[in-house]
mmCIF file with all atom_site columns, C-alpha atoms in Angstrom:
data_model
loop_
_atom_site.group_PDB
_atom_site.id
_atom_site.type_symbol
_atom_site.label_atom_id
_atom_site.label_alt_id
_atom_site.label_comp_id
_atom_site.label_asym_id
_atom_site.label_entity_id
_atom_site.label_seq_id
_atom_site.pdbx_PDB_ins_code
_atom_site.Cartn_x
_atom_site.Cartn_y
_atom_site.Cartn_z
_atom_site.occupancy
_atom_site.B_iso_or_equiv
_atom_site.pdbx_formal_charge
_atom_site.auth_seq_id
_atom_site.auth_comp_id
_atom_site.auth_asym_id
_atom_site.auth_atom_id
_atom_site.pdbx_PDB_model_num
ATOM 1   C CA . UNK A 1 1   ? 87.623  90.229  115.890 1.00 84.00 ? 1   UNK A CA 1
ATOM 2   C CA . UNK A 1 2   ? 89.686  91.758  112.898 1.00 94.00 ? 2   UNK A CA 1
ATOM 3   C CA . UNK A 1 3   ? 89.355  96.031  112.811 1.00 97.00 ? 3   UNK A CA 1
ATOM 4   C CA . UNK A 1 4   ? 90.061  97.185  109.219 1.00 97.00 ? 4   UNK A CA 1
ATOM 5   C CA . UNK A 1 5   ? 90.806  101.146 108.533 1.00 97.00 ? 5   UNK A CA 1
ATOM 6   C CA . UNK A 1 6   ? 90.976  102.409 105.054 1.00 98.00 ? 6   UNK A CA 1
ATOM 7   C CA . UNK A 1 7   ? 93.546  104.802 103.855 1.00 98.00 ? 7   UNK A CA 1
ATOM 8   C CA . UNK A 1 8   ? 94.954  106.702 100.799 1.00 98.00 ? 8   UNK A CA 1
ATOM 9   C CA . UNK A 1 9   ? 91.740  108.016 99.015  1.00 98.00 ? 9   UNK A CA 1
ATOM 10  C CA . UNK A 1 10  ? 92.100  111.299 98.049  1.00 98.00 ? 10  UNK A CA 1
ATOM 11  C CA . UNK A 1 11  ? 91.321  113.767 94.691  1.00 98.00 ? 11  UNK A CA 1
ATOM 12  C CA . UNK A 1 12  ? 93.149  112.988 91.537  1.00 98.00 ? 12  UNK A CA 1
ATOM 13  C CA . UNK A 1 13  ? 92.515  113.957 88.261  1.00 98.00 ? 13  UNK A CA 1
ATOM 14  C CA . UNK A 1 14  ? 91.245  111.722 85.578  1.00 98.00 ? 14  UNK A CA 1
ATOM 15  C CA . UNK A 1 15  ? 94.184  109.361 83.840  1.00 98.00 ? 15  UNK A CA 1
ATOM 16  C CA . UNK A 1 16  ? 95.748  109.624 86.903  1.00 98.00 ? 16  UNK A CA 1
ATOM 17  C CA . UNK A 1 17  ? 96.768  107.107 90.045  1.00 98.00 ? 17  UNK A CA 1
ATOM 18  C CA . UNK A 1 18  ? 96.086  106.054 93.470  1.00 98.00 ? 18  UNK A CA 1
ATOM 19  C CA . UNK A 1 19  ? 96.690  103.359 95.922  1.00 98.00 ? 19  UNK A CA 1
ATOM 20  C CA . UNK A 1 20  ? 94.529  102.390 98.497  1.00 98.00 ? 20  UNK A CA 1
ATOM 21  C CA . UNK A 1 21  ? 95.662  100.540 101.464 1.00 98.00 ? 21  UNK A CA 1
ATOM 22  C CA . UNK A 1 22  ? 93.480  98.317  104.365 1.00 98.00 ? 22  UNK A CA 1
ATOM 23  C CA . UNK A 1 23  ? 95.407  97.518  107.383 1.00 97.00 ? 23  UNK A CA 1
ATOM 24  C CA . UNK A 1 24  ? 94.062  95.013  109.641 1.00 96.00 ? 24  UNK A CA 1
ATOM 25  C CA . UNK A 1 25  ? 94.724  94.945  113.554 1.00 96.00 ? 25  UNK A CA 1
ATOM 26  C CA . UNK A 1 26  ? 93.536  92.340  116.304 1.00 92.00 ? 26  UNK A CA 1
ATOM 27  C CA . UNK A 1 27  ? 94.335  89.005  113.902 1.00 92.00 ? 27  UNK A CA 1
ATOM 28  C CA . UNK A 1 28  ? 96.312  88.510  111.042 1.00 93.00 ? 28  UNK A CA 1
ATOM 29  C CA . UNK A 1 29  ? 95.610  89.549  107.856 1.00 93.00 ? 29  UNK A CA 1
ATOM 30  C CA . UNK A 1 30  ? 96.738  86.289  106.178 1.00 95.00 ? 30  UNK A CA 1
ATOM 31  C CA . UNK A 1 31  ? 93.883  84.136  107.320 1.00 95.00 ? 31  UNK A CA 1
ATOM 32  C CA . UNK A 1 32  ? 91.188  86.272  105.151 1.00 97.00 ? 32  UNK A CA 1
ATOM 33  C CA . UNK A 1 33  ? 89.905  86.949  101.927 1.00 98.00 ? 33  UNK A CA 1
ATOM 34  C CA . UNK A 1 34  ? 89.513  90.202  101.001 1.00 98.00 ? 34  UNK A CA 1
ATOM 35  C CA . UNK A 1 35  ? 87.350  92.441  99.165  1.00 98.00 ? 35  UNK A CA 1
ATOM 36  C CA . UNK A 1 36  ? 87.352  95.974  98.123  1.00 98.00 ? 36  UNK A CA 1
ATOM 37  C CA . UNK A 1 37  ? 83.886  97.897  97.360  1.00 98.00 ? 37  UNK A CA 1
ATOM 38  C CA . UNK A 1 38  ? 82.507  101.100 96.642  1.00 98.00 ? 38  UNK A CA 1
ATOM 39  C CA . UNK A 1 39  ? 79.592  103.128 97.089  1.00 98.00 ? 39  UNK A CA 1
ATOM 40  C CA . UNK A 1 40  ? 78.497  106.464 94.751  1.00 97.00 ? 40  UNK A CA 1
ATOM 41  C CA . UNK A 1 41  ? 75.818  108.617 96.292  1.00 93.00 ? 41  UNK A CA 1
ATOM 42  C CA . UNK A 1 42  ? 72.501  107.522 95.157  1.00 94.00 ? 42  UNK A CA 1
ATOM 43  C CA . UNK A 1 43  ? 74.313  104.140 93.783  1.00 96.00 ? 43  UNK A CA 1
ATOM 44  C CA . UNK A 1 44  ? 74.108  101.303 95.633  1.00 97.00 ? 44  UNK A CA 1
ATOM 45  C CA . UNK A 1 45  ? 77.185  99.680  96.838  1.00 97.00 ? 45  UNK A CA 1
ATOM 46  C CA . UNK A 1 46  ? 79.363  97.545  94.411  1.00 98.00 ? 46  UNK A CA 1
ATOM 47  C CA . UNK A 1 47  ? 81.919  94.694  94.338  1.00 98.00 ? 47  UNK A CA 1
ATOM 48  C CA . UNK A 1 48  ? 85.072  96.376  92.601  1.00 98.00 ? 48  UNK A CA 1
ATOM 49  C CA . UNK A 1 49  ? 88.034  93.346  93.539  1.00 98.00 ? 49  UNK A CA 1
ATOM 50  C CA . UNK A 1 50  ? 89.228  90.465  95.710  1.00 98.00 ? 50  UNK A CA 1
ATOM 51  C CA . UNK A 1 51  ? 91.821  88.288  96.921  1.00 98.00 ? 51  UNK A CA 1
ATOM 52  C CA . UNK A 1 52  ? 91.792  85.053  98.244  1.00 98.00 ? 52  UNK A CA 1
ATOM 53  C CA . UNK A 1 53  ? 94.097  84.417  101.812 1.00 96.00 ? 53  UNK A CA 1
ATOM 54  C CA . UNK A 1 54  ? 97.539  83.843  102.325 1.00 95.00 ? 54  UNK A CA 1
ATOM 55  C CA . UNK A 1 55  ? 99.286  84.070  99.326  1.00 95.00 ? 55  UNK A CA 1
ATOM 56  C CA . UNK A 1 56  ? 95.885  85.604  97.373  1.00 94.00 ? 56  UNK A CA 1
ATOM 57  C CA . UNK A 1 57  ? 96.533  83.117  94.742  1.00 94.00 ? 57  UNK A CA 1
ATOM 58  C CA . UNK A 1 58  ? 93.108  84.232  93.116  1.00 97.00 ? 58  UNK A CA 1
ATOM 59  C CA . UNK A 1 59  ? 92.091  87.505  92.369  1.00 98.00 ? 59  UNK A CA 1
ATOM 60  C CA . UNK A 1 60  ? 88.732  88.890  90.922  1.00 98.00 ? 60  UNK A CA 1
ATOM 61  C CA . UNK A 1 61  ? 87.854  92.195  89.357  1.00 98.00 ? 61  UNK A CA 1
ATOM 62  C CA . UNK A 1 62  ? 84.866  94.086  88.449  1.00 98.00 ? 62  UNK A CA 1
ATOM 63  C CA . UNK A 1 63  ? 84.459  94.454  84.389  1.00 98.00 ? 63  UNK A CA 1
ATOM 64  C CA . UNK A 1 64  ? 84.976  97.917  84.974  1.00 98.00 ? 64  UNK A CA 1
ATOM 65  C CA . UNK A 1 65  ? 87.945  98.475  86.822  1.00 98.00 ? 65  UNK A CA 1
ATOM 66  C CA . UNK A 1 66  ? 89.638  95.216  85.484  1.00 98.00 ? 66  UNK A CA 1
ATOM 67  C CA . UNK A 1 67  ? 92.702  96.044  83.560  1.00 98.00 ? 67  UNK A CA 1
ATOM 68  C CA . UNK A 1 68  ? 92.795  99.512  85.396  1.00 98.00 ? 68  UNK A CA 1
ATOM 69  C CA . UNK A 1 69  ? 92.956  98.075  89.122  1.00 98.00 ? 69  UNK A CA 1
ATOM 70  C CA . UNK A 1 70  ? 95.399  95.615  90.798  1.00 98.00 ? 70  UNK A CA 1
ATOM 71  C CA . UNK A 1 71  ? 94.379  94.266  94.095  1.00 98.00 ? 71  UNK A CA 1
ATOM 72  C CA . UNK A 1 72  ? 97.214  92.362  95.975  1.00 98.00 ? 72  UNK A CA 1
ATOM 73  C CA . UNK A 1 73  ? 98.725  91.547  99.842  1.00 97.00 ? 73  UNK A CA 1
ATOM 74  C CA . UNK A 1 74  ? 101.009 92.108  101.983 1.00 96.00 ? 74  UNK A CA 1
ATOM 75  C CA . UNK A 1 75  ? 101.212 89.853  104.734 1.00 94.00 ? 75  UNK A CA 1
ATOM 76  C CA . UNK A 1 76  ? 104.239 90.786  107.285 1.00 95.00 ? 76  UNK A CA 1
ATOM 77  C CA . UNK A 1 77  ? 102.497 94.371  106.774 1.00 96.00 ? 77  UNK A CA 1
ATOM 78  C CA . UNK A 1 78  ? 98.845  93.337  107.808 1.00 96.00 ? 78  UNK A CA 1
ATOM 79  C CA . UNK A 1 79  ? 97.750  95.111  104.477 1.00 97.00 ? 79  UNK A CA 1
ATOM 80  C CA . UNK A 1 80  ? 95.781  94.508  101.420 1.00 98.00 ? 80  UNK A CA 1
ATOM 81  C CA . UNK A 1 81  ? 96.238  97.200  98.806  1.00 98.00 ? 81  UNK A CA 1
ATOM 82  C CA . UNK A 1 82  ? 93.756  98.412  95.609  1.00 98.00 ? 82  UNK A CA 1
ATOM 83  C CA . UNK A 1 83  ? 96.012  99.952  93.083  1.00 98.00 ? 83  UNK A CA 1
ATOM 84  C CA . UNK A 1 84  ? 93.800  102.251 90.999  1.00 98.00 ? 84  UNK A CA 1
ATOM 85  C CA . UNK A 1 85  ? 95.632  103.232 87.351  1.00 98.00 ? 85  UNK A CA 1
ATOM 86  C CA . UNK A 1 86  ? 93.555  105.079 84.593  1.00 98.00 ? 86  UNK A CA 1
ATOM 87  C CA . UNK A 1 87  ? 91.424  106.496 86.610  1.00 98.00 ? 87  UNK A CA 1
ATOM 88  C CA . UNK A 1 88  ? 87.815  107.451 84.727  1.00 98.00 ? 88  UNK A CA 1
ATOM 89  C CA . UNK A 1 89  ? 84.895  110.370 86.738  1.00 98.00 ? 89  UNK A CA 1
ATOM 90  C CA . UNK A 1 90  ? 82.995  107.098 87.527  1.00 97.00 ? 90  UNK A CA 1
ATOM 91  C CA . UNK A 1 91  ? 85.124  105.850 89.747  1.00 98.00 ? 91  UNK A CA 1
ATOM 92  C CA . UNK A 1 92  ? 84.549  108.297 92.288  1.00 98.00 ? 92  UNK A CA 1
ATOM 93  C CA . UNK A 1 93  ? 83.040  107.125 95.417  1.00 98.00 ? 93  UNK A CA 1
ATOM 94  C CA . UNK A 1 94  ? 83.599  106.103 98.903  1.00 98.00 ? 94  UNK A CA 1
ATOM 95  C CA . UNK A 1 95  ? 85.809  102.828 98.955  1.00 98.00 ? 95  UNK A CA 1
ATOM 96  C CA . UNK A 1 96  ? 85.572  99.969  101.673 1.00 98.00 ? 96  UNK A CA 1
ATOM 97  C CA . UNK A 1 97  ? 87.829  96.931  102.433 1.00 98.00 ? 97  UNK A CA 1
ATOM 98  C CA . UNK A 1 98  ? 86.032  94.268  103.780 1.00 98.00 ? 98  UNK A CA 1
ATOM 99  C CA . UNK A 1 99  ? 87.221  90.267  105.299 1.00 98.00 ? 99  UNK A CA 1
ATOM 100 C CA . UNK A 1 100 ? 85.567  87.133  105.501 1.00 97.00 ? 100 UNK A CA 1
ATOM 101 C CA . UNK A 1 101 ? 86.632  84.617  107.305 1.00 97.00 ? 101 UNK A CA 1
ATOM 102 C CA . UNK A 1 102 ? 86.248  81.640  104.915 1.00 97.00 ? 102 UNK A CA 1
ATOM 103 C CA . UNK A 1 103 ? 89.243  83.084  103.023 1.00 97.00 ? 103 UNK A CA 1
ATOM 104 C CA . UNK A 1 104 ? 87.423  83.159  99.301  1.00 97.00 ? 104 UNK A CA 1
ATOM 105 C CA . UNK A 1 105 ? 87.238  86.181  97.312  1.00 97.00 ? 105 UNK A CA 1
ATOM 106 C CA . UNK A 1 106 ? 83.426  86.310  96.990  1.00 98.00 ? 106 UNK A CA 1
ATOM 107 C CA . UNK A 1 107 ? 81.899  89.029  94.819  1.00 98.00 ? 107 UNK A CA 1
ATOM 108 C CA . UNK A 1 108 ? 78.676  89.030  97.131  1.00 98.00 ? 108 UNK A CA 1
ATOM 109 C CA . UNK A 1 109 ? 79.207  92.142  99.569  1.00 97.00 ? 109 UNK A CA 1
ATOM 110 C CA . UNK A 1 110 ? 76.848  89.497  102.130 1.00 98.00 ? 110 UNK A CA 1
ATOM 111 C CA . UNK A 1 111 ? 79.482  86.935  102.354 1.00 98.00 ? 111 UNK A CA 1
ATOM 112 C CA . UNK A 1 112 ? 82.404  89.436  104.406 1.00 98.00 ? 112 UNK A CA 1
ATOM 113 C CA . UNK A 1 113 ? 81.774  89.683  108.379 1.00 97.00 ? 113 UNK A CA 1
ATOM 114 C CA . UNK A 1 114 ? 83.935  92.664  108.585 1.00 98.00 ? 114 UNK A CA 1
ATOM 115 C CA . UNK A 1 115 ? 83.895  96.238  107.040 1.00 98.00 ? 115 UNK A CA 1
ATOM 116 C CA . UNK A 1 116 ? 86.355  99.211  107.435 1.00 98.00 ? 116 UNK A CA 1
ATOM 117 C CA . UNK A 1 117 ? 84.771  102.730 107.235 1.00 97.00 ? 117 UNK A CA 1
ATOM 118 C CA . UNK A 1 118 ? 85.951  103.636 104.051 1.00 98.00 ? 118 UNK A CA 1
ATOM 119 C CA . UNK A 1 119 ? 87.661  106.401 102.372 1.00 98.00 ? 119 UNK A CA 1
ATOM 120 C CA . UNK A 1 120 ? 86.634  108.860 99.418  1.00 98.00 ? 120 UNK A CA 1
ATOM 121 C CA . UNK A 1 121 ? 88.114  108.678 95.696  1.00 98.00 ? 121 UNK A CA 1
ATOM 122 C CA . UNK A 1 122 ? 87.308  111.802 93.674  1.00 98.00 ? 122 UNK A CA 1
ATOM 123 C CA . UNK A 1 123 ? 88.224  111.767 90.255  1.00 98.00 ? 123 UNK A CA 1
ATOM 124 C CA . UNK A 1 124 ? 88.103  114.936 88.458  1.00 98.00 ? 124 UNK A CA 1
ATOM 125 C CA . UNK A 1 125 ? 87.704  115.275 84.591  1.00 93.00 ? 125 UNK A CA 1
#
């Protein structure tokens, strides 16, 4: 129903910043929650932060990347963004945006009925 594709991963060094971006086509944006989570190789795949719809009143972050990361929306754009600061080696790994069409930010990767296909963070030390 929704397609989500992933976009400004990249290599940075470590201290340094990105922004990730999910744009949404087919509905609107507004009437999801969204989450952002990421996947090491070997590691299983882990909630990093998420927004509740419309206004994303609520957001939720990850004990590791809180402080460091800033989820947040952009409606009239069809975009959700994941603004990485500080960034540590650990944080490299492929990075998904996901919906779900209840509109919560869940932290459980099993609640979202759509997935984009990710982009790669590299974080060099």
């Amino acid at each position: 129903q929704v397609q989500l594709v992933e976009s400004g991963g990249g290599l940075v060094q470590a201290g340094g910043s990105l922004t990730l971006s999910c744009a949404a086509s087919g509905r609107t944006i507004s009437s999801y929650g969204v989450g952002w989570f990421r996947q090491a190789p070997g590691k299983e795949r882990e909630f990093v932060a998420a927004i509740t719809l419309r206004s994303g009143a609520i957001t939720s972050y990850a004990d590791s990347v809180k402080g460091r990361f800033t989820i947040s929306r952009d409606n009239a754009k069809n975009t959700v963004y994941l603004q990485m600061n500080s960034l540590k080696p650990e944080d490299t790994a492929a990075y998904y945006c996901a919906a779900n069409v209840l509109g919560y930010g869940f932290r459980d990767e099993a609640r979202y009925e759509y997935w984009g296909q990710g982009t790669q963070v590299t974080v060099s030390s």
